[in-house]
XYZ file of C-alpha atoms in Angstrom:
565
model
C -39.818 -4.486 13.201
C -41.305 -1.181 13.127
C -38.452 1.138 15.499
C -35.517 2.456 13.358
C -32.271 0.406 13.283
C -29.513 2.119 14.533
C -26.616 1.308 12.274
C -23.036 3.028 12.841
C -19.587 3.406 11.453
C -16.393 3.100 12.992
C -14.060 3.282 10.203
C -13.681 4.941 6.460
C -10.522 3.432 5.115
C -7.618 1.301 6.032
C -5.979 3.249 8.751
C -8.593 5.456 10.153
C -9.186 6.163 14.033
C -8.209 2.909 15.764
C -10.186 4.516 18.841
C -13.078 4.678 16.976
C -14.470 1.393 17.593
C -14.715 1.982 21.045
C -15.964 5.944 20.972
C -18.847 4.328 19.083
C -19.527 1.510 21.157
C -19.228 3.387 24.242
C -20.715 6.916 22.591
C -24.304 5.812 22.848
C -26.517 3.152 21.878
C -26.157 0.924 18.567
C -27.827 -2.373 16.846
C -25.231 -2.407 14.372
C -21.601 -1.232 14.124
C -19.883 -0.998 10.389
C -16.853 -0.547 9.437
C -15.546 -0.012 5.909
C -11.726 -1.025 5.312
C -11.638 -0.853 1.323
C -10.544 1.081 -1.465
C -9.206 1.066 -4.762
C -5.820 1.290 -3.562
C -6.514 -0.379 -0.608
C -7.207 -3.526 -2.862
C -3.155 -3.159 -4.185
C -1.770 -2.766 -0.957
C -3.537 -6.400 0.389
C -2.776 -7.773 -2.511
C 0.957 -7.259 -2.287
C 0.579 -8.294 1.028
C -0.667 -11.650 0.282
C 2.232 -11.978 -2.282
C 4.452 -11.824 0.913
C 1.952 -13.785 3.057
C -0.508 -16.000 1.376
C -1.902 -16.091 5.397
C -2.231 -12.105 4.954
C -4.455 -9.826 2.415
C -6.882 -8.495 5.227
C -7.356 -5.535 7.441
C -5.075 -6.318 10.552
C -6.349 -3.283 12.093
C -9.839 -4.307 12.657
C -8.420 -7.101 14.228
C -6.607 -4.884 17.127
C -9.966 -3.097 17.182
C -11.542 -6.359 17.819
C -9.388 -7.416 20.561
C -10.209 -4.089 22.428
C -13.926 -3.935 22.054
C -15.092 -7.447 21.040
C -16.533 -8.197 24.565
C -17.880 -4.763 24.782
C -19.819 -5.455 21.594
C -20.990 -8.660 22.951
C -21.902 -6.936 26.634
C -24.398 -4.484 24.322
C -25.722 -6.516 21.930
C -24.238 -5.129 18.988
C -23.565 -6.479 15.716
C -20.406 -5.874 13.867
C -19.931 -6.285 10.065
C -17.022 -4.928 8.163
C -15.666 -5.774 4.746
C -11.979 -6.007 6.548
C -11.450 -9.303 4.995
C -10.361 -8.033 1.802
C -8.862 -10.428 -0.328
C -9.423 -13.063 2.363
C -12.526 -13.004 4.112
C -11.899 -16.920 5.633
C -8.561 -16.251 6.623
C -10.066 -13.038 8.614
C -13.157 -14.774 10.418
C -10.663 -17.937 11.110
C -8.578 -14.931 13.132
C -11.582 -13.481 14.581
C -12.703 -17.037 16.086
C -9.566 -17.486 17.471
C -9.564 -14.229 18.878
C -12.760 -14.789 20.643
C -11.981 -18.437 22.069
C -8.627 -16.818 23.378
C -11.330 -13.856 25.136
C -13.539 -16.591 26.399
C -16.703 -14.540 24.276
C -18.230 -17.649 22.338
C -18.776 -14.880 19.351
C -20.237 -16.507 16.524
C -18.835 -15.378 13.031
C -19.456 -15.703 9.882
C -17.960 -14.051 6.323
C -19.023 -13.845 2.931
C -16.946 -14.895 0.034
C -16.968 -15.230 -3.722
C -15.450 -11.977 -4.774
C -12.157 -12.778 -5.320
C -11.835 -13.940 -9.022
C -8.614 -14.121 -9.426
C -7.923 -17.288 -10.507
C -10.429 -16.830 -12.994
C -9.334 -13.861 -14.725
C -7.736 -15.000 -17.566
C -10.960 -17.157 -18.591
C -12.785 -14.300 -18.237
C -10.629 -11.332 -20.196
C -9.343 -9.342 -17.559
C -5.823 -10.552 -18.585
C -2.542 -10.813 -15.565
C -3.486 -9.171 -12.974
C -2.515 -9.296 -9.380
C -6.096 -8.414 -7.663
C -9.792 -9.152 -9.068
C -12.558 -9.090 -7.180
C -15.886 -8.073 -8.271
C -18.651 -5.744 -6.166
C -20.726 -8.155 -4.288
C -24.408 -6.595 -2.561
C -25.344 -7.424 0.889
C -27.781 -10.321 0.459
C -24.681 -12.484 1.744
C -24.418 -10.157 4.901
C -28.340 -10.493 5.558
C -28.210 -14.226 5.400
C -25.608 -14.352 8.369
C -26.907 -12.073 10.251
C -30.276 -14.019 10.195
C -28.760 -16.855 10.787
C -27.006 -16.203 14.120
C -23.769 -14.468 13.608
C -22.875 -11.978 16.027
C -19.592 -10.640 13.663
C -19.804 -10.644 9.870
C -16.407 -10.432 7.401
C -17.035 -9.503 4.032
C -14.399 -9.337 1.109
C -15.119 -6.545 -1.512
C -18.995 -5.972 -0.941
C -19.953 -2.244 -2.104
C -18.751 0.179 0.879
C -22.503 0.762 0.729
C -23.307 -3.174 1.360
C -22.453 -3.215 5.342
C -25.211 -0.995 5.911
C -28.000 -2.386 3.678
C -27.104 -5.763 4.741
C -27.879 -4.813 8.561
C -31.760 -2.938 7.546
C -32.149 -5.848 5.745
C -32.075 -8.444 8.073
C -33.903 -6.315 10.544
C -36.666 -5.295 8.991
C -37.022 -8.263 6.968
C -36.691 -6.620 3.139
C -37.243 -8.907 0.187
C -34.908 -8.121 -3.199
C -37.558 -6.013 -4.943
C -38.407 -3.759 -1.989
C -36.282 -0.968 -4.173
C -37.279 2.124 -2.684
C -36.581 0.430 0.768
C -32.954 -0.764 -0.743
C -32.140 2.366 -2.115
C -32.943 4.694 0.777
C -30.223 2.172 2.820
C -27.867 2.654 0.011
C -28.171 6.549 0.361
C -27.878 6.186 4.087
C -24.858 3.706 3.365
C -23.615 6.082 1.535
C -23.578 9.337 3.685
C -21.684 7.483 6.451
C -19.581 4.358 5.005
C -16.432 7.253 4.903
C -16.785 8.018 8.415
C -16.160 11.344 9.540
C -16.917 13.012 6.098
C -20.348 12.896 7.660
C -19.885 14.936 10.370
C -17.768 17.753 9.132
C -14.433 16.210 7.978
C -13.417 17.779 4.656
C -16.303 19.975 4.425
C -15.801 22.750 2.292
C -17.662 25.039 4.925
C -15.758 23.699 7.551
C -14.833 26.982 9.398
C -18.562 26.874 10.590
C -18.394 23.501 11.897
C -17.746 24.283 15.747
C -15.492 21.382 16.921
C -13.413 19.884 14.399
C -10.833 18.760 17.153
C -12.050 15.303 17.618
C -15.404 14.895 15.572
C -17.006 12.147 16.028
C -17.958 9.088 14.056
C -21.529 9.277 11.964
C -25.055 6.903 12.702
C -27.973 6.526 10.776
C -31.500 5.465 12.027
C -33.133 3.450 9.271
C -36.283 2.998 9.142
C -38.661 -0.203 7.388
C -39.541 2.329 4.721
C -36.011 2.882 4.061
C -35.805 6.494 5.496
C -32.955 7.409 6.986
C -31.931 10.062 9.628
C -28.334 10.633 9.937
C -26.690 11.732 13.364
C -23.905 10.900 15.895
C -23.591 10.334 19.518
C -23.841 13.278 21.709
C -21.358 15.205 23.360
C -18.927 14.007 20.428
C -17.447 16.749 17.961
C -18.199 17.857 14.639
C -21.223 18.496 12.950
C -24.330 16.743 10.735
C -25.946 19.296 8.943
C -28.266 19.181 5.326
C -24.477 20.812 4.250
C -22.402 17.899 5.541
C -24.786 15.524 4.217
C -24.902 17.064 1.170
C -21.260 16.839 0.685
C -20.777 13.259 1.090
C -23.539 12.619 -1.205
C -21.740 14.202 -3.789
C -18.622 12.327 -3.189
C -17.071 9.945 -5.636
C -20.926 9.591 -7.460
C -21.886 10.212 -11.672
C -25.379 11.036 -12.421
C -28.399 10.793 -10.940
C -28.617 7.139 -10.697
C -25.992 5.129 -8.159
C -25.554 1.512 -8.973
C -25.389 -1.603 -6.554
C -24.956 -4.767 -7.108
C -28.615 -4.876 -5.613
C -30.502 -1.722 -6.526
C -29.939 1.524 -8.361
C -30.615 4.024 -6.128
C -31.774 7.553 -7.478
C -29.959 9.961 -6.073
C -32.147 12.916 -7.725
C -34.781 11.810 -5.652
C -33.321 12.084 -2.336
C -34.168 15.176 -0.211
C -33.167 16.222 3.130
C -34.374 18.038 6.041
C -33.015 19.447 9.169
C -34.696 17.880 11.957
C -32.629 19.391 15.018
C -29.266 19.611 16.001
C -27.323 17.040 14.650
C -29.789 15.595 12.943
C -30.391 15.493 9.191
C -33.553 13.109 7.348
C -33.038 11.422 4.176
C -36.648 10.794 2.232
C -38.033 9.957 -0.616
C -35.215 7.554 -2.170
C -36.621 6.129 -5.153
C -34.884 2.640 -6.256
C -34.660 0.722 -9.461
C -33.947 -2.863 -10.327
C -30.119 -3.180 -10.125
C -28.042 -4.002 -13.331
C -27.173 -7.110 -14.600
C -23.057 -7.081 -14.371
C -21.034 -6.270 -11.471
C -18.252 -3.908 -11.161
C -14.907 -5.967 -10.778
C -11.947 -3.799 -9.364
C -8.684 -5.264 -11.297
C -4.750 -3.955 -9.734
C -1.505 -5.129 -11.736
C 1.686 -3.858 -10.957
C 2.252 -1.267 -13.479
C 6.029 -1.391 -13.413
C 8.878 0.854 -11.288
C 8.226 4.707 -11.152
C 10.955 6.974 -9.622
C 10.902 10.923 -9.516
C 13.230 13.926 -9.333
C 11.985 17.527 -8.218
C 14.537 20.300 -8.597
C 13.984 23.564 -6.705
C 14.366 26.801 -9.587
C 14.625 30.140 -7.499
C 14.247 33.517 -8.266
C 14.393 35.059 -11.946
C 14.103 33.160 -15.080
C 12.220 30.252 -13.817
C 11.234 29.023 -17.359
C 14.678 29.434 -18.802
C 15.960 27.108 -16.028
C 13.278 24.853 -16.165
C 14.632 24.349 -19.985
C 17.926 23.914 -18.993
C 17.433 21.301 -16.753
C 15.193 19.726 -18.730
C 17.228 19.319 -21.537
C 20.385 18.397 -19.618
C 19.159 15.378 -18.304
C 17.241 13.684 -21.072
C 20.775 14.220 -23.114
C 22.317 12.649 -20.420
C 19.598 9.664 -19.337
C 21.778 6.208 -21.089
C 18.467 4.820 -22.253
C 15.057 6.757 -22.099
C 12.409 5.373 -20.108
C 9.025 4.019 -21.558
C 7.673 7.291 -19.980
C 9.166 10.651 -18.543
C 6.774 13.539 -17.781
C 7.491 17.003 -16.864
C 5.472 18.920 -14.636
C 6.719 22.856 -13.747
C 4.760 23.868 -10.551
C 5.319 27.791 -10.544
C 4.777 27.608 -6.636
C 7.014 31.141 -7.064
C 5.695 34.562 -6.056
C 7.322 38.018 -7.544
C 9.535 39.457 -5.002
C 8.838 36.735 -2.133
C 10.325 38.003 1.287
C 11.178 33.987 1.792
C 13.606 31.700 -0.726
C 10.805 29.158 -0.158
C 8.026 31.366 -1.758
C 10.633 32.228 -4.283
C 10.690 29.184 -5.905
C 8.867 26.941 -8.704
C 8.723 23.200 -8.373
C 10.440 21.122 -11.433
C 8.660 17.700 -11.528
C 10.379 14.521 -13.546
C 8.732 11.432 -13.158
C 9.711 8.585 -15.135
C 7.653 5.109 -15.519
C 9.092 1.395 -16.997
C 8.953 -2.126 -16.452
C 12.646 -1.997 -15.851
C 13.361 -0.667 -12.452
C 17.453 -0.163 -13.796
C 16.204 2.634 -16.244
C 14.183 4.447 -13.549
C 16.589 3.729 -10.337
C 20.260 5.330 -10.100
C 20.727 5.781 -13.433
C 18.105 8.243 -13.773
C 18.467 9.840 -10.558
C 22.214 9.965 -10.953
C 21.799 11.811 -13.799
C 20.051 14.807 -12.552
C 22.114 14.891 -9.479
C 25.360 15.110 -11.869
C 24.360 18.312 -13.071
C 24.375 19.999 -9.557
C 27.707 21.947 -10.821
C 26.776 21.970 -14.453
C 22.771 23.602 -14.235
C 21.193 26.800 -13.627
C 22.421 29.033 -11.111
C 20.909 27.849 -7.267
C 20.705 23.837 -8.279
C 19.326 21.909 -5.828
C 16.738 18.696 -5.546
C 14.373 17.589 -2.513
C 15.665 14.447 -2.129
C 18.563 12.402 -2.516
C 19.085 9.705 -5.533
C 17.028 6.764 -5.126
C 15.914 3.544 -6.420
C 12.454 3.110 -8.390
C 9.355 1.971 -6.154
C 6.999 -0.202 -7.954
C 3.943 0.786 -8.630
C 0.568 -0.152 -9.048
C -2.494 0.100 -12.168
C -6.101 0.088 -11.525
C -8.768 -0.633 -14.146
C -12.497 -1.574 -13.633
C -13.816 -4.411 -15.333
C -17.334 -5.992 -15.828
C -19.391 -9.337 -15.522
C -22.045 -10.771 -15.155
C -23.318 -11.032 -11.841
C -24.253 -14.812 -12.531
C -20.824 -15.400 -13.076
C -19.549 -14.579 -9.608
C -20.271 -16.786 -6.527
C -21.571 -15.094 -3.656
C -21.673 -17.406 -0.767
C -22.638 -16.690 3.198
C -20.476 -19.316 5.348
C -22.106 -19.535 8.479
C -20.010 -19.809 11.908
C -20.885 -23.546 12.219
C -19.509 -23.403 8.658
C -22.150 -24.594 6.472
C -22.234 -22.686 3.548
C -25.304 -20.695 1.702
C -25.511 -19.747 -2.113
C -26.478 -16.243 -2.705
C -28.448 -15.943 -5.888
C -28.002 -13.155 -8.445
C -30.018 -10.976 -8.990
C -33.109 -12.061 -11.378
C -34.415 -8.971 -12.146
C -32.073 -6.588 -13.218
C -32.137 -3.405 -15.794
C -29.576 -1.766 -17.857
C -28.185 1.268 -16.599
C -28.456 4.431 -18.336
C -27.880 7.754 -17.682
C -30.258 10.389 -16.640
C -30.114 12.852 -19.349
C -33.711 14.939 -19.419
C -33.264 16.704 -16.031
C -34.679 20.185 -17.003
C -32.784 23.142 -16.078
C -34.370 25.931 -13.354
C -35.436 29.365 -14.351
C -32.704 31.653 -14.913
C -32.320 34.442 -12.965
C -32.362 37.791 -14.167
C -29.475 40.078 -14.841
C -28.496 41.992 -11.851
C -25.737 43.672 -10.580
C -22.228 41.154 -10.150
C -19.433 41.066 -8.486
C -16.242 38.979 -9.378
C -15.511 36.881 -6.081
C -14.415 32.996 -5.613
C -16.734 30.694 -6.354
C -16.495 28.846 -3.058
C -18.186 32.319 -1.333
C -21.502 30.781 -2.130
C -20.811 26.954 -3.060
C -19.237 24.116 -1.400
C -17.478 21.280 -3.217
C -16.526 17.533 -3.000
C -14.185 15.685 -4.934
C -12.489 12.325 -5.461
C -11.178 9.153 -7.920
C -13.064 6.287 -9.201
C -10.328 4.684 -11.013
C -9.148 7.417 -13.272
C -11.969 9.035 -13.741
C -12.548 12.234 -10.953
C -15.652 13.357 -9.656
C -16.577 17.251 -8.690
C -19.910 18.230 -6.712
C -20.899 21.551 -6.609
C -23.583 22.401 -4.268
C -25.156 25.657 -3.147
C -27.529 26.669 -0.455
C -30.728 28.166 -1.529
C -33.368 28.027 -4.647
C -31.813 31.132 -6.030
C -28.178 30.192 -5.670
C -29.505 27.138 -7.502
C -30.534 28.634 -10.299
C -27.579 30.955 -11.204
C -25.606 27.614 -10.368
C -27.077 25.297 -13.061
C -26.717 28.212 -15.949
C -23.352 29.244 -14.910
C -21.380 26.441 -14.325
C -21.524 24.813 -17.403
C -18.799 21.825 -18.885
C -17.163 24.817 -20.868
C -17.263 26.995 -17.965
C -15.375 24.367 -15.943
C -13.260 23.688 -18.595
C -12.052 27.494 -18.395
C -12.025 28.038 -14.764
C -9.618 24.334 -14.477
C -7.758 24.530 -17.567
C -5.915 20.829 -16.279
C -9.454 19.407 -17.326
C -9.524 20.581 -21.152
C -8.064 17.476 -22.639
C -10.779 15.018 -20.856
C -13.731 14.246 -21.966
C -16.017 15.928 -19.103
C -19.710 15.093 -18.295
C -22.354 17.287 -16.006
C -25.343 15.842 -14.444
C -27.867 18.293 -12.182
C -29.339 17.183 -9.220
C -31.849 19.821 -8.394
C -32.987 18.133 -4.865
C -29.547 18.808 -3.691
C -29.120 22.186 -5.274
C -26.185 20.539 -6.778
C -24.533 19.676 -10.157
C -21.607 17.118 -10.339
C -18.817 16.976 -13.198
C -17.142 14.012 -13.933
C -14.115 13.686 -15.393
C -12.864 11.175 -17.734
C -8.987 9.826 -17.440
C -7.380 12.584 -15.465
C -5.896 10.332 -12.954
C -4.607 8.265 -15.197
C -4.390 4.379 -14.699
C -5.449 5.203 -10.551
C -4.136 6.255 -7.686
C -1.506 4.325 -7.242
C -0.164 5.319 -10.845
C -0.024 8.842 -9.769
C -0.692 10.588 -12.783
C -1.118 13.851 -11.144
C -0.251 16.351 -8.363
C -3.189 15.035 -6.534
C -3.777 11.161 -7.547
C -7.006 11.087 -5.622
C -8.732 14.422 -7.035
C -9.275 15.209 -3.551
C -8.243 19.003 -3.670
C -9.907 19.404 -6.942
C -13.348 20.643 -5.491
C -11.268 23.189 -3.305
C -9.224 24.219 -6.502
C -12.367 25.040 -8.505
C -14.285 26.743 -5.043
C -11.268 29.207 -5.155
C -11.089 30.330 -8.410
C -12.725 33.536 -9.307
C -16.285 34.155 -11.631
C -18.904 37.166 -11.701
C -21.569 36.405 -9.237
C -24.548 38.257 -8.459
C -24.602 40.394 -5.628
C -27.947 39.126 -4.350
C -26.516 35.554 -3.880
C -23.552 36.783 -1.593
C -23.297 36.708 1.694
């Protein structure tokens, strides 16, 4: 095949558009649609479910999706794969079969399976936990697709995997065409989260001109694993080298991107306008993949419960002791954990009570939910008459919600079965991959010129650079991108770790790692353990890190005035 494949997206999480299947088969013309369901927390919430429903622990959604557009899909000739299964891929295509016989479409489906290694956990150190499924690549998508199936249902492939598994199988790709893999990956990539493509939570997104309804992303791959990113026409939002950009940046490390079946180098990638709405990724470089896969392990962490009290006007840190100290003299038995947070959300002489006052934050953690339910929350609300002057909470007492812990693990990829069951149901062993390379950082990038001292002026940062953040367990990611070659190089002197360290003083206790990636203009921070145990553990005022890129863009440095606008 020679033409480029024409592979889209229709979802980014677990509870995105439910129209969006439809807008993209509808929108213009596709070989494959993707859809990816999963995420770290994503993984806790199906897992839970299947402790209710041993039936459940998939995407339910894609199945209403389905049942709208599955005989559209058919009518075009479009291919759908989706990693909706989750924790149970079978149980997912058996409901997709029965959906189509009930239609009267014929679709053949198949799924992939072999992630879920739960039941072999213990044997292989990852102790009691309640989800464990390991990263599987897309060599288990390829073989279904060229073997018939018109719908594929993956469990935890890479969100990456249901668009490398399409080029694949259309172009024909063998396991060491790397630079071929790795473009797909990139591609995979930039629109797996859907509408982060095309303008959603771009940091420039004032200059996007329809934000209203954007529309879902594409990308034409071609059999040298170039990509060009775009969406259907007429729809909103934008694809732009900025937008682009941004999602590249998003939830990444260094300079090389690990899948279970390349490591693509995302220092090599550059990108070129080619039009409106239209954006080409070249030059992906790809290396032999490494030899363990990523296993994403939830337990349930315990029962967490929290109390905010509202401190108005004058003498918000006096208060904030008070309080304090009132209710851990009066808690019965202290909880394995109880953290304070003071959010001083208060302005001087606020014209509003709301803009008067400071948040008080108590959240308390244990495995029993007696010492975190009325007890605790009791105890704060007994001090309504007894406090600082203008006592009052957001909520009323509760009981504790349980919640959950996410940790990564590792193994060997020739430890996990990765096996393609076909819609006639026999059943094909993936192999591991054979030849495989440790992954290391890339450390030697060399920094740009500096640029010489000029006149500054002290502005936000986010007047000349855009930023993306997010979680990866709980580590957080920040990438900080600018615009032009000059921008660039006052970028990669400036904002050093120490520098980031001062301008978001909530990062100075973590261990925090820069990597440069001079094709994108573009360094990225990572940061080690802010979040915690995950999202679900809610360590922070924002468990995800998403606001953390828009918290550094807005704080203030001396930039030169030939880089402003």
């Amino acid at each position: 095949m020679t033409g480029a494949v024409r592979i889209g997206n229709c979802s980014g999480f677990y509870g995105d558009r439910l129209a969006a299947m439809r807008e993209m088969l509808e929108g213009g013309e596709l070989d494959y649609l993707t859809g990816d369901y999963l995420a770290e927390l994503t993984m806790l919430i199906l897992g839970r479910d299947r402790m209710k429903n041993p039936e459940g622990g998939y995407a339910k959604t894609f199945l209403r999706q389905l049942e709208d557009c599955l005989g559209l899909a058919q009518d075009k000739g479009v291919r759908i794969v989706a990693n909706a299964g989750g924790l149970n891929p079978a149980g997912l295509a058996a409901a997709v079969r029965a959906l189509s016989d009930k239609l009267g479409l014929g679709v053949r489906v198949a799924h992939v399976e072999g992630d879920d290694l739960l039941g072999r956990a213990a044997d292989l150190g990852f102790g009691d936990v309640l989800t464990a499924n390991a990263y599987l690549g897309a060599w288990g998508i390829v073989d279904c697709l060229q073997s018939g199936a018109d719908v594929v249902v993956t469990g935890r492939v890479t969100d990456a995997s249901v668009i490398v598994g399409p080029a694949a199988a259309h172009f024909g790709w063998r396991r060491t065409d790397y630079d071929r893999l790795a473009g797909a990956v990139i591609a995979g990539h930039v629109i797996e989260c859907g509408i982060q493509a095309t303008g959603g939570n771009y940091a420039f997104f004032t200059e996007v001109a329809d934000l209203t309804h954007p529309g879902f992303p594409l990308a034409e791959v071609h059999d040298d694993g170039s990509a060009v990113i775009t969406k259907h026409p007429g729809t909103g939002g934008q694809v732009s080298v900025g937008t682009v950009t941004s999602q590249l940046l998003y939830e990444i490390t260094d300079g090389r991107y690990a899948n279970p079946d390349v490591t693509a180098r995302m220092d090599s990638v550059r990108l070129t306008e080619q039009g409106t709405d239209r954006v080409a990724i070249t030059g992906a470089v790809g290396e032999p993949p490494p030899p363990t896969l990523k296993v994403s392990l939830n337990s349930i962490g315990g029962f967490r419960n929290t109390v905010t009290f509202v401190l108005t006007g004058l003498d918000i840190e006096a208060k904030a002791a008070l309080v304090r100290r009132q209710l851990e003299a009066a808690l019965p038995t202290r909880p394995a954990e109880l953290q304070w947070n003071l959010a001083r959300t208060d302005h001087p002489d606020a014209d509003t009570e709301e803009t008067a006052s400071a948040l008080l934050h108590c959240t308390v953690r244990d495995a029993d939910p007696a010492k975190v339910g009325r007890q605790f929350t009791s105890a704060g609300i007994e001090l309504a008459l007894a406090s600082y002057p203008g006592f009052h909470v957001t909520a009323p007492p509760g009981d504790g919600q349980v919640y959950g812990v996410f940790r990564p693990g590792y193994v060997a990829a020739g430890k996990v079965p990765h096996v393609a069951v076909h819609a006639d149901g026999t059943r094909t062993d993936i192999p591991a991959a054979d030849d495989t390379r440790e992954l290391r950082p890339v450390d030697d990038t060399p920094l740009p010129e500096a640029l010489p001292d000029g006149r500054t002026r002290r502005v936000p940062l986010g007047t000349i650079a855009g930023a993306r953040s997010g979680d990866k367990g709980g580590n957080a990611n920040i990438g900080v991108w600018v615009r032009t070659e000059e921008q660039w190089r006052w970028l990669a002197h400036t904002l050093t770790v120490p520098a980031l360290r001062q301008l978001l003083p909530e990062t100075a206790e973590f261990t925090v790692t820069r990597h440069l990636l001079p094709n994108l203009y573009a360094v990225n921070f990572v940061i080690e353990g802010i979040l915690g145990e995950g999202v679900a553990y809610a360590a922070r005022f924002d468990p995800q890190a998403k606001g953390l890129g828009e918290w550094l863009r807005a704080r203030h440095l001396d930039i030169p005035e030939r880089l402003l606008p």
